[in-house]
XYZ file of C-alpha atoms in Angstrom:
459
model
C 0.000 0.000 0.000
C 1.796 3.107 -1.207
C 1.555 6.454 0.565
C -1.079 8.687 -0.954
C -1.428 12.417 -0.441
C -4.651 14.279 -1.080
C -6.080 17.704 -0.563
C -3.991 19.870 1.735
C -1.401 17.087 2.010
C -0.450 17.231 -1.666
C 3.220 17.483 -2.468
C 4.688 20.881 -3.234
C 3.876 21.953 -6.750
C 0.979 19.530 -7.048
C -2.605 20.766 -7.171
C -4.714 19.550 -4.254
C -6.703 16.476 -5.213
C -10.410 16.094 -4.715
C -11.442 14.603 -1.353
C -12.462 10.955 -1.607
C -15.919 9.515 -1.164
C -16.511 6.790 1.407
C -16.477 4.140 -1.345
C -13.274 5.473 -2.908
C -11.390 5.464 0.371
C -12.645 1.998 1.305
C -11.244 0.770 -2.021
C -7.866 2.258 -1.055
C -7.999 0.408 2.269
C -9.085 -2.960 0.845
C -7.402 -3.196 -2.544
C -3.948 -4.162 -1.289
C -5.245 -6.596 1.329
C -4.662 -10.180 0.092
C -7.265 -12.891 0.441
C -6.730 -14.793 3.693
C -5.213 -18.274 3.731
C -7.320 -21.008 5.352
C -6.184 -22.969 8.375
C -7.391 -26.157 10.076
C -8.771 -25.867 13.605
C -10.608 -28.154 16.047
C -14.356 -27.632 16.225
C -14.124 -26.041 19.670
C -12.062 -23.187 18.189
C -14.253 -22.590 15.122
C -17.274 -20.762 16.588
C -18.073 -17.661 14.552
C -15.421 -18.356 11.919
C -15.979 -18.647 8.167
C -15.807 -22.072 6.552
C -13.130 -22.332 3.830
C -14.320 -25.584 2.181
C -17.528 -27.536 1.686
C -18.018 -30.190 4.369
C -19.437 -33.560 3.347
C -20.674 -36.277 5.686
C -18.236 -39.096 6.476
C -20.898 -40.736 8.663
C -24.613 -41.145 8.018
C -27.008 -39.389 10.385
C -28.308 -41.300 12.226
C -25.203 -43.508 12.025
C -27.321 -46.649 12.582
C -31.002 -47.515 12.712
C -32.165 -46.621 16.216
C -35.194 -46.271 18.421
C -37.046 -42.980 18.683
C -38.726 -44.018 21.951
C -38.174 -45.822 25.220
C -40.179 -49.007 24.847
C -40.055 -52.463 23.255
C -38.729 -53.577 19.869
C -41.060 -56.094 18.213
C -41.750 -57.926 14.974
C -45.116 -56.848 13.579
C -45.467 -60.345 12.092
C -45.693 -61.694 15.651
C -48.916 -59.755 16.322
C -52.399 -60.107 14.899
C -54.034 -56.737 14.376
C -56.646 -56.023 17.033
C -55.692 -58.987 19.190
C -53.931 -58.545 22.507
C -50.673 -60.427 23.005
C -48.082 -61.158 25.717
C -44.518 -61.595 24.474
C -41.486 -62.863 26.383
C -38.707 -60.241 26.667
C -35.556 -61.798 25.219
C -33.131 -58.866 25.419
C -32.449 -55.516 27.082
C -30.967 -52.854 24.757
C -29.684 -49.662 26.440
C -28.058 -46.907 24.382
C -24.396 -47.529 23.657
C -24.726 -51.292 23.187
C -25.034 -53.426 20.050
C -27.767 -56.104 20.265
C -28.036 -59.434 18.537
C -30.980 -60.305 16.283
C -34.424 -60.294 17.860
C -35.704 -63.797 18.442
C -38.940 -64.610 16.678
C -42.018 -64.319 18.884
C -40.254 -62.133 21.487
C -39.759 -58.465 22.341
C -36.633 -56.551 23.424
C -36.726 -53.675 25.894
C -35.014 -50.709 24.213
C -34.027 -47.164 25.124
C -34.197 -44.024 22.956
C -31.212 -43.860 20.607
C -30.263 -47.520 21.043
C -29.682 -49.677 17.931
C -32.763 -51.542 16.740
C -32.081 -55.326 16.745
C -32.088 -57.042 13.366
C -35.506 -58.522 12.725
C -37.417 -55.891 14.723
C -39.497 -53.552 12.578
C -41.467 -51.494 15.132
C -41.067 -49.882 18.545
C -43.941 -49.956 21.034
C -43.615 -47.013 23.503
C -43.393 -48.151 27.107
C -46.513 -46.094 27.896
C -48.510 -48.399 25.544
C -47.547 -51.553 27.465
C -48.142 -53.036 30.896
C -44.530 -52.199 31.874
C -44.075 -49.178 34.131
C -41.741 -46.466 32.751
C -38.615 -45.275 34.535
C -35.585 -47.011 36.037
C -36.388 -50.611 36.896
C -35.370 -54.175 36.148
C -36.099 -55.583 32.732
C -39.450 -57.439 32.784
C -39.677 -61.059 31.681
C -42.788 -60.412 29.576
C -44.628 -57.475 28.036
C -48.355 -57.339 27.289
C -49.857 -55.325 24.439
C -53.596 -54.649 24.324
C -55.761 -55.174 21.270
C -55.926 -51.411 20.811
C -52.124 -51.210 20.625
C -51.703 -54.116 18.193
C -54.447 -52.593 16.043
C -52.414 -49.366 15.662
C -48.866 -50.686 15.256
C -47.298 -50.499 11.780
C -43.901 -51.543 10.460
C -41.376 -48.708 10.847
C -43.208 -46.885 13.635
C -40.846 -45.039 16.049
C -37.765 -46.251 14.165
C -35.147 -43.816 12.824
C -33.399 -45.431 9.831
C -29.644 -44.983 9.343
C -28.959 -42.030 7.025
C -32.504 -40.685 7.357
C -31.174 -37.133 7.891
C -27.857 -37.239 6.007
C -26.115 -39.946 3.989
C -22.372 -40.402 3.504
C -21.094 -37.940 0.903
C -23.924 -35.430 1.326
C -22.612 -31.854 1.536
C -23.943 -30.449 4.800
C -21.995 -27.178 5.199
C -20.937 -24.838 2.409
C -17.885 -22.682 1.819
C -18.541 -19.250 3.303
C -20.938 -20.454 6.004
C -20.589 -18.744 9.375
C -19.973 -21.500 11.900
C -22.761 -21.164 14.448
C -23.364 -23.542 17.329
C -25.812 -25.484 15.163
C -23.322 -25.702 12.270
C -20.575 -27.030 14.548
C -22.948 -29.607 16.020
C -23.782 -30.703 12.476
C -20.079 -31.048 11.644
C -19.533 -33.215 14.714
C -22.536 -35.397 13.907
C -21.243 -36.197 10.401
C -17.822 -37.285 11.594
C -15.621 -34.174 11.612
C -13.389 -33.097 14.499
C -11.592 -30.312 12.623
C -12.558 -27.856 9.871
C -10.714 -25.705 7.353
C -11.602 -22.136 8.246
C -10.354 -18.581 8.026
C -8.778 -17.619 11.326
C -9.876 -14.606 13.328
C -8.094 -11.419 12.234
C -5.534 -10.251 14.787
C -5.910 -6.577 15.645
C -3.500 -4.471 17.689
C -4.933 -1.210 19.018
C -2.190 1.337 19.665
C -3.067 3.704 22.486
C -1.307 7.077 22.185
C -1.768 10.598 23.443
C -0.098 12.402 26.345
C -3.452 13.976 27.163
C -5.088 10.589 27.850
C -5.452 8.798 31.182
C -6.689 5.250 31.708
C -10.421 4.788 32.382
C -11.181 5.218 36.064
C -8.172 7.432 36.769
C -8.684 11.085 37.687
C -7.543 13.288 34.767
C -5.055 16.038 35.531
C -5.051 19.504 33.995
C -5.538 19.252 30.228
C -6.130 15.491 30.356
C -9.160 13.379 29.406
C -10.117 9.722 29.930
C -9.005 7.383 27.118
C -12.347 6.280 25.657
C -11.027 5.515 22.160
C -8.966 2.466 23.120
C -11.874 0.658 24.788
C -14.158 1.756 21.933
C -11.896 0.352 19.197
C -11.066 -2.779 21.180
C -14.693 -3.648 21.872
C -15.829 -2.946 18.308
C -13.074 -5.098 16.810
C -13.841 -7.977 19.187
C -17.520 -7.701 18.353
C -16.607 -8.065 14.671
C -14.761 -11.302 15.338
C -11.150 -10.180 15.841
C -8.619 -11.221 18.454
C -7.473 -7.912 19.953
C -4.450 -6.770 21.917
C -3.651 -3.284 23.178
C -0.161 -1.789 22.770
C 0.558 1.420 24.648
C 3.109 3.950 23.470
C 5.451 5.052 26.231
C 5.074 8.670 25.162
C 3.813 10.969 22.439
C 6.881 11.497 20.260
C 7.417 10.098 16.782
C 10.144 7.770 18.096
C 7.899 6.386 20.822
C 5.035 5.908 18.360
C 7.372 4.135 15.914
C 8.390 1.723 18.663
C 4.753 1.044 19.606
C 3.763 0.461 15.963
C 6.627 -2.004 15.457
C 5.635 -3.932 18.597
C 1.996 -3.937 17.513
C 2.731 -5.160 13.976
C 4.894 -8.054 15.152
C 1.841 -10.190 15.929
C -1.090 -8.542 14.155
C -2.857 -8.455 10.811
C -4.209 -4.952 11.452
C -2.812 -2.103 13.532
C -5.320 0.605 14.479
C -4.495 4.042 15.830
C -6.651 7.048 16.638
C -5.559 10.656 16.344
C -2.316 12.131 15.098
C -3.409 12.318 11.439
C -4.919 15.788 11.039
C -3.266 19.175 10.693
C -2.053 19.572 14.277
C 1.492 20.675 15.020
C 2.071 17.666 17.310
C 0.666 14.798 15.229
C 3.236 11.980 15.507
C 1.737 9.753 12.787
C 2.234 12.493 10.236
C 5.717 13.141 11.548
C 6.691 9.513 10.923
C 5.369 9.644 7.379
C 6.982 13.006 6.646
C 10.340 11.648 7.769
C 9.953 8.614 5.505
C 9.818 6.228 8.468
C 6.344 4.813 7.769
C 4.373 3.707 4.696
C 1.280 5.778 5.410
C -1.053 7.664 3.100
C -3.203 10.526 4.353
C -6.596 11.297 2.878
C -9.330 13.872 3.120
C -12.820 12.422 2.795
C -16.202 13.751 1.859
C -17.719 12.584 5.131
C -18.505 14.006 8.562
C -17.429 13.065 11.135
C -14.153 11.442 10.125
C -12.895 13.717 7.338
C -9.180 12.963 7.862
C -8.149 9.312 7.501
C -4.885 7.403 7.083
C -3.923 3.925 5.942
C -0.801 2.072 4.985
C 1.516 -0.685 6.189
C 3.542 -1.392 9.287
C 5.685 -4.415 8.515
C 3.265 -7.051 7.217
C 0.277 -5.525 8.987
C -2.310 -3.155 7.553
C -2.304 0.194 9.352
C -5.600 2.002 9.781
C -5.254 5.501 11.222
C -8.571 6.816 12.510
C -9.307 10.380 13.609
C -8.991 11.308 17.271
C -12.486 12.402 18.247
C -14.495 9.486 19.679
C -17.604 9.746 17.484
C -15.312 10.046 14.447
C -13.572 6.858 15.605
C -16.918 5.097 15.982
C -18.208 6.081 12.549
C -14.870 5.420 10.829
C -14.521 1.999 12.428
C -17.967 0.992 11.138
C -17.225 2.255 7.630
C -13.640 0.999 7.234
C -12.433 -1.303 10.028
C -15.468 -3.590 9.885
C -15.196 -4.305 6.114
C -11.420 -4.721 6.462
C -11.891 -7.341 9.186
C -14.641 -9.009 7.147
C -12.255 -9.417 4.197
C -9.477 -10.786 6.412
C -11.976 -13.197 8.005
C -12.967 -14.632 4.614
C -16.482 -13.260 4.561
C -18.036 -12.981 1.129
C -18.761 -9.382 0.196
C -22.521 -9.035 0.240
C -24.457 -6.341 -1.536
C -25.254 -3.104 0.237
C -28.944 -3.442 1.024
C -31.523 -0.709 1.524
C -34.702 -2.008 3.094
C -37.195 0.355 1.525
C -40.757 1.062 2.517
C -43.489 1.621 -0.044
C -42.599 5.303 -0.547
C -38.930 5.571 -1.533
C -37.533 9.061 -2.047
C -34.366 10.588 -3.514
C -32.979 11.095 -0.016
C -32.000 7.443 0.474
C -28.399 7.835 -0.682
C -26.024 5.718 1.402
C -22.480 4.487 0.847
C -22.299 1.204 -1.087
C -20.161 -0.774 1.358
C -19.903 -4.559 0.911
C -22.013 -6.367 3.460
C -23.419 -3.196 5.022
C -27.152 -3.187 5.527
C -29.147 0.014 5.591
C -32.759 0.598 6.483
C -35.222 3.305 5.568
C -36.333 5.547 8.415
C -38.445 8.674 8.823
C -36.885 11.824 10.259
C -38.526 12.806 13.542
C -36.517 16.014 13.849
C -34.755 18.530 11.624
C -31.371 17.375 10.276
C -28.913 19.636 8.467
C -26.865 18.329 5.538
C -23.529 19.725 4.359
C -22.240 20.510 0.919
C -19.362 18.233 -0.027
C -19.889 15.977 3.009
C -21.996 12.885 3.618
C -22.965 13.095 7.278
C -23.449 10.198 9.696
C -25.571 11.155 12.697
C -26.057 8.879 15.747
C -29.816 8.510 16.188
C -32.382 6.538 18.119
C -34.897 4.794 15.866
C -38.225 3.923 17.460
C -41.120 2.639 15.332
C -39.198 3.630 12.205
C -38.702 7.257 13.275
C -35.230 8.694 13.902
C -34.240 11.312 16.461
C -30.699 12.502 17.330
C -29.278 11.054 20.555
C -27.987 14.489 21.565
C -29.818 17.804 21.332
C -26.808 19.236 19.467
C -27.276 16.649 16.745
C -23.774 15.780 15.589
C -20.554 16.507 17.431
C -17.485 14.337 16.901
C -16.604 14.694 20.613
C -20.036 13.817 22.063
C -19.072 10.310 23.183
C -21.084 10.210 26.430
C -24.416 10.136 24.568
C -23.292 7.682 21.859
C -24.540 4.638 23.778
C -28.118 5.805 23.173
C -27.808 5.387 19.404
C -29.209 2.308 17.695
C -28.490 3.566 14.158
C -26.399 6.025 12.143
C -28.572 8.301 10.062
C -27.071 8.949 6.612
C -27.492 12.502 5.330
C -26.522 12.777 1.646
C -24.404 15.696 0.505
C -26.447 18.856 0.123
C -26.686 20.021 -3.454
C -28.758 19.624 -6.579
C -30.171 16.233 -5.589
C -30.574 16.773 -1.854
C -31.686 19.706 0.313
C -29.627 21.567 2.892
C -32.157 20.659 5.585
C -34.204 17.509 6.062
C -37.510 18.019 7.841
C -39.602 15.761 10.065
C -41.376 13.253 7.838
C -38.575 12.999 5.263
C -37.434 9.481 4.401
C -33.719 8.760 4.869
C -31.332 5.805 4.984
C -29.742 4.629 8.234
C -27.110 2.075 9.171
C -28.550 -0.141 11.938
C -26.376 -0.636 15.022
C -28.918 -2.749 16.906
C -29.454 -6.241 15.390
C -33.186 -5.832 16.019
C -33.270 -3.155 13.299
C -31.445 -5.196 10.665
C -33.378 -6.514 7.669
C -31.862 -10.005 8.059
C -30.807 -11.608 11.341
C -28.783 -14.717 12.102
C -30.996 -17.776 12.347
C -28.900 -19.539 14.981
C -27.618 -18.564 18.391
């Protein structure tokens, strides 16, 4: 990934380039990221991962013909329909044993899941006999009433081998997310390991002399470090293994050391701050001195106009802005798709769940796999020329209100937890107004799974 300069960061003598759209910058981030290589892991380590190969059954399911009930295995030929009968019990078949053939004219007591003896072609539930259910000695005989023999049919309460899946049937497909149900299926068809794409490894680099750890009292000019916990929790929620690397100070040398330590065991290194036009921005200092492969970009979005990306060793570097709401929005737009690509997730289409009255205001960035929903403005929202705005909102009954009375402020982190969606305000101009009024239809990115058009079927 080569350094790129745009806008105010253009090289001397070069005209400033046009700020990038969300889609253009995401392409810069993703284009140099290679497809991940699959690895083989035991089932216990595969939860939530993406399957790299189709999985076919090596065992039938059920693996052998077994009983669906606690009761007695019988031969229907030994009973006359509508005539009561008492049969001697010739065998006791608990689960986990393998019985011999059923003797003609007899019954075998059998438990649920136990193999059906050869020759038996029906199971009579214990409740339909004169034998009491529950733990007790095996009876010497079992009596069936005329009503029971009148109802019994060959095959009743028997689960044939391969009834669900036969050997060679493909049960799981490449690209499937391995839920609890999927892993149980893999185990049932004979697999103890699977070829998957491993979790992306993310290192969050915490920098900033003005930051103090959460819970500590800030001194003069200091603030609590909310960005590190924000980035760490988001990345973990998107399936990454996350570590935190703290810089020992705020100089370019100290940042360079922290980045090198972070990249040693990570696929992605994430920083926040240090990429704008400040006089003490160490990320820019490293790039200016030729000590880091980092490109700086101005984007047509708010919040999160300044962004940076590049390489640190073999790891992708994603430099997010410093203000917490900017970090939140930028992570959703760029870190999440980056982690999805590294995790082997197929790029889905950007989806807008429209109501019956679509309008021209539903512009939203076309990000692979990102769902958007249509909502109705329940307050006034101001757009900006040259900027797509992302506003934290609360959506209730399809109506969106800002989570803070000031609407959008990139520093308003304390109210962010109240948002269940990001409202997307298209750039003001010929196709969109400067102000959206209550009742206008707009697109939003759902943050709460309950708002998403499609939800995972398995827990």
